[in-house]
Amino acid sequence: MSQQMIETLVSIAPESGKEVMQLTMEHSAQAETLFLGPSGASIRAFARDQKTAEKHEVDAVRHAEGILYADMDMDATIEGKQYHDVVGSYQRLDIFDLKVNTTRRVPVKLFEGDA
């Protein structure tokens, strides 16, 4: 997060919490943006200069705000998907079974007296 963004956020914070908020944001671990290929190795990516829009190659976005782009070969992910379902739907029909009860049910039952 840029120093300018930290100052903007601190300026709208309650007076009693400004110092703690600023120290916390300035000393917190920063996120990193990167792309990984099917083998787990980093994929060479690129970013664009915000002023000139010029494209330049980078490994990752670190300690800065920005957008990272990468050209990815989606066919390279097929082999890995055959061994492990990377999207989490686990379409193993030999293990999982889906059954749907289509019987019509009455959604509300009205009655008088104690429940």
PDB file of C-alpha atoms in Angstrom:
ATOM      1  CA  MET A   1       0.000   0.000   0.000  1.00  0.00           C
ATOM      2  CA  SER A   2       1.430   3.377  -0.945  1.00  0.00           C
ATOM      3  CA  GLN A   3       2.224   6.008   1.664  1.00  0.00           C
ATOM      4  CA  GLN A   4      -0.335   8.290   0.018  1.00  0.00           C
ATOM      5  CA  MET A   5      -3.068   5.647   0.447  1.00  0.00           C
ATOM      6  CA  ILE A   6      -2.105   5.115   4.097  1.00  0.00           C
ATOM      7  CA  GLU A   7      -2.285   8.863   4.741  1.00  0.00           C
ATOM      8  CA  THR A   8      -5.693   9.072   3.045  1.00  0.00           C
ATOM      9  CA  LEU A   9      -7.117   6.244   5.143  1.00  0.00           C
ATOM     10  CA  VAL A  10      -5.636   7.607   8.371  1.00  0.00           C
ATOM     11  CA  SER A  11      -7.110  11.054   7.642  1.00  0.00           C
ATOM     12  CA  ILE A  12     -10.670   9.685   7.793  1.00  0.00           C
ATOM     13  CA  ALA A  13     -10.085   7.519  10.877  1.00  0.00           C
ATOM     14  CA  PRO A  14     -11.307   8.607  14.321  1.00  0.00           C
ATOM     15  CA  GLU A  15      -8.737  10.777  16.103  1.00  0.00           C
ATOM     16  CA  SER A  16      -8.264   8.214  18.875  1.00  0.00           C
ATOM     17  CA  GLY A  17      -7.170   5.509  16.422  1.00  0.00           C
ATOM     18  CA  LYS A  18      -5.092   7.423  13.867  1.00  0.00           C
ATOM     19  CA  GLU A  19      -1.666   6.661  15.343  1.00  0.00           C
ATOM     20  CA  VAL A  20      -2.346   2.941  15.818  1.00  0.00           C
ATOM     21  CA  MET A  21      -3.892   2.673  12.354  1.00  0.00           C
ATOM     22  CA  GLN A  22      -0.923   4.366  10.675  1.00  0.00           C
ATOM     23  CA  LEU A  23       1.669   2.262  12.514  1.00  0.00           C
ATOM     24  CA  THR A  24      -0.250  -0.937  11.765  1.00  0.00           C
ATOM     25  CA  MET A  25      -0.541  -0.220   8.044  1.00  0.00           C
ATOM     26  CA  GLU A  26       3.083   0.899   7.699  1.00  0.00           C
ATOM     27  CA  HIS A  27       4.481  -2.197   9.445  1.00  0.00           C
ATOM     28  CA  SER A  28       2.123  -4.887   8.127  1.00  0.00           C
ATOM     29  CA  ALA A  29       3.309  -7.521   5.693  1.00  0.00           C
ATOM     30  CA  GLN A  30       2.565  -6.589   2.107  1.00  0.00           C
ATOM     31  CA  ALA A  31       0.834  -8.855  -0.380  1.00  0.00           C
ATOM     32  CA  GLU A  32       2.563 -10.033  -3.531  1.00  0.00           C
ATOM     33  CA  THR A  33       0.909 -10.649  -6.885  1.00  0.00           C
ATOM     34  CA  LEU A  34       2.333 -13.247  -9.265  1.00  0.00           C
ATOM     35  CA  PHE A  35       1.288 -16.023 -11.630  1.00  0.00           C
ATOM     36  CA  LEU A  36       2.177 -19.697 -11.165  1.00  0.00           C
ATOM     37  CA  GLY A  37       2.246 -22.307 -13.889  1.00  0.00           C
ATOM     38  CA  PRO A  38       1.063 -25.937 -13.598  1.00  0.00           C
ATOM     39  CA  SER A  39       4.449 -26.976 -12.185  1.00  0.00           C
ATOM     40  CA  GLY A  40       4.284 -24.308  -9.483  1.00  0.00           C
ATOM     41  CA  ALA A  41       7.027 -22.199 -11.049  1.00  0.00           C
ATOM     42  CA  SER A  42       6.526 -18.474 -11.491  1.00  0.00           C
ATOM     43  CA  ILE A  43       5.383 -17.380 -14.960  1.00  0.00           C
ATOM     44  CA  ARG A  44       7.037 -14.311 -16.470  1.00  0.00           C
ATOM     45  CA  ALA A  45       4.471 -11.532 -16.465  1.00  0.00           C
ATOM     46  CA  PHE A  46       4.262  -7.899 -17.426  1.00  0.00           C
ATOM     47  CA  ALA A  47       2.924  -4.626 -16.117  1.00  0.00           C
ATOM     48  CA  ARG A  48       2.228  -1.306 -17.765  1.00  0.00           C
ATOM     49  CA  ASP A  49       3.644   2.037 -16.725  1.00  0.00           C
ATOM     50  CA  GLN A  50       0.748   4.127 -15.392  1.00  0.00           C
ATOM     51  CA  LYS A  51       1.924   7.285 -17.156  1.00  0.00           C
ATOM     52  CA  THR A  52       3.193   6.007 -20.508  1.00  0.00           C
ATOM     53  CA  ALA A  53       1.290   2.668 -20.742  1.00  0.00           C
ATOM     54  CA  GLU A  54       4.610   1.136 -21.789  1.00  0.00           C
ATOM     55  CA  LYS A  55       4.788  -2.625 -21.248  1.00  0.00           C
ATOM     56  CA  HIS A  56       7.673  -3.970 -19.131  1.00  0.00           C
ATOM     57  CA  GLU A  57       8.399  -7.512 -17.947  1.00  0.00           C
ATOM     58  CA  VAL A  58       8.312  -8.283 -14.229  1.00  0.00           C
ATOM     59  CA  ASP A  59       8.196 -11.412 -12.075  1.00  0.00           C
ATOM     60  CA  ALA A  60       5.698 -10.028  -9.569  1.00  0.00           C
ATOM     61  CA  VAL A  61       4.190  -6.887  -8.087  1.00  0.00           C
ATOM     62  CA  ARG A  62       5.812  -6.302  -4.688  1.00  0.00           C
ATOM     63  CA  HIS A  63       5.538  -3.351  -2.314  1.00  0.00           C
ATOM     64  CA  ALA A  64       3.511  -1.407  -4.886  1.00  0.00           C
ATOM     65  CA  GLU A  65       0.026  -1.035  -6.231  1.00  0.00           C
ATOM     66  CA  GLY A  66      -0.532  -2.189  -9.776  1.00  0.00           C
ATOM     67  CA  ILE A  67      -2.028  -4.678 -12.185  1.00  0.00           C
ATOM     68  CA  LEU A  68      -0.062  -7.692 -13.335  1.00  0.00           C
ATOM     69  CA  TYR A  69      -0.716  -9.362 -16.695  1.00  0.00           C
ATOM     70  CA  ALA A  70       0.466 -12.702 -18.088  1.00  0.00           C
ATOM     71  CA  ASP A  71       0.073 -14.696 -21.270  1.00  0.00           C
ATOM     72  CA  MET A  72      -0.830 -18.203 -20.151  1.00  0.00           C
ATOM     73  CA  ASP A  73      -0.985 -21.461 -22.109  1.00  0.00           C
ATOM     74  CA  MET A  74      -4.264 -22.955 -20.880  1.00  0.00           C
ATOM     75  CA  ASP A  75      -3.516 -26.252 -22.656  1.00  0.00           C
ATOM     76  CA  ALA A  76      -0.592 -26.733 -20.262  1.00  0.00           C
ATOM     77  CA  THR A  77      -3.038 -27.147 -17.362  1.00  0.00           C
ATOM     78  CA  ILE A  78      -4.841 -30.182 -18.807  1.00  0.00           C
ATOM     79  CA  GLU A  79      -2.335 -32.805 -17.611  1.00  0.00           C
ATOM     80  CA  GLY A  80      -2.405 -31.488 -14.059  1.00  0.00           C
ATOM     81  CA  LYS A  81      -6.204 -31.555 -14.033  1.00  0.00           C
ATOM     82  CA  GLN A  82      -6.133 -35.221 -14.955  1.00  0.00           C
ATOM     83  CA  TYR A  83      -4.297 -35.969 -11.707  1.00  0.00           C
ATOM     84  CA  HIS A  84      -5.994 -33.482  -9.419  1.00  0.00           C
ATOM     85  CA  ASP A  85      -9.109 -31.377  -9.747  1.00  0.00           C
ATOM     86  CA  VAL A  86      -7.565 -27.920  -9.257  1.00  0.00           C
ATOM     87  CA  VAL A  87     -10.914 -26.080  -9.351  1.00  0.00           C
ATOM     88  CA  GLY A  88     -12.338 -28.007  -6.408  1.00  0.00           C
ATOM     89  CA  SER A  89     -15.417 -29.649  -7.932  1.00  0.00           C
ATOM     90  CA  TYR A  90     -13.978 -33.167  -7.502  1.00  0.00           C
ATOM     91  CA  GLN A  91     -15.871 -34.836 -10.306  1.00  0.00           C
ATOM     92  CA  ARG A  92     -15.000 -38.363  -9.199  1.00  0.00           C
ATOM     93  CA  LEU A  93     -18.142 -40.270 -10.140  1.00  0.00           C
ATOM     94  CA  ASP A  94     -16.669 -43.447  -8.663  1.00  0.00           C
ATOM     95  CA  ILE A  95     -16.643 -41.777  -5.220  1.00  0.00           C
ATOM     96  CA  PHE A  96     -19.376 -39.144  -5.158  1.00  0.00           C
ATOM     97  CA  ASP A  97     -23.079 -39.661  -5.768  1.00  0.00           C
ATOM     98  CA  LEU A  98     -25.747 -36.972  -6.106  1.00  0.00           C
ATOM     99  CA  LYS A  99     -29.373 -37.792  -5.346  1.00  0.00           C
ATOM    100  CA  VAL A 100     -32.237 -35.304  -5.604  1.00  0.00           C
ATOM    101  CA  ASN A 101     -35.597 -35.909  -3.953  1.00  0.00           C
ATOM    102  CA  THR A 102     -38.173 -34.388  -6.320  1.00  0.00           C
ATOM    103  CA  THR A 103     -41.168 -35.191  -4.112  1.00  0.00           C
ATOM    104  CA  ARG A 104     -43.393 -32.114  -3.740  1.00  0.00           C
ATOM    105  CA  ARG A 105     -43.502 -30.978  -0.137  1.00  0.00           C
ATOM    106  CA  VAL A 106     -45.827 -28.544   1.583  1.00  0.00           C
ATOM    107  CA  PRO A 107     -43.589 -25.595   2.549  1.00  0.00           C
ATOM    108  CA  VAL A 108     -45.854 -24.227   5.319  1.00  0.00           C
ATOM    109  CA  LYS A 109     -48.148 -26.083   7.681  1.00  0.00           C
ATOM    110  CA  LEU A 110     -50.769 -24.060   9.575  1.00  0.00           C
ATOM    111  CA  PHE A 111     -52.229 -25.352  12.835  1.00  0.00           C
ATOM    112  CA  GLU A 112     -53.915 -24.079  15.960  1.00  0.00           C
ATOM    113  CA  GLY A 113     -52.766 -24.710  19.511  1.00  0.00           C
ATOM    114  CA  ASP A 114     -49.335 -25.587  20.867  1.00  0.00           C
ATOM    115  CA  ALA A 115     -46.583 -26.482  18.445  1.00  0.00           C
TER     116      ALA A 115
END
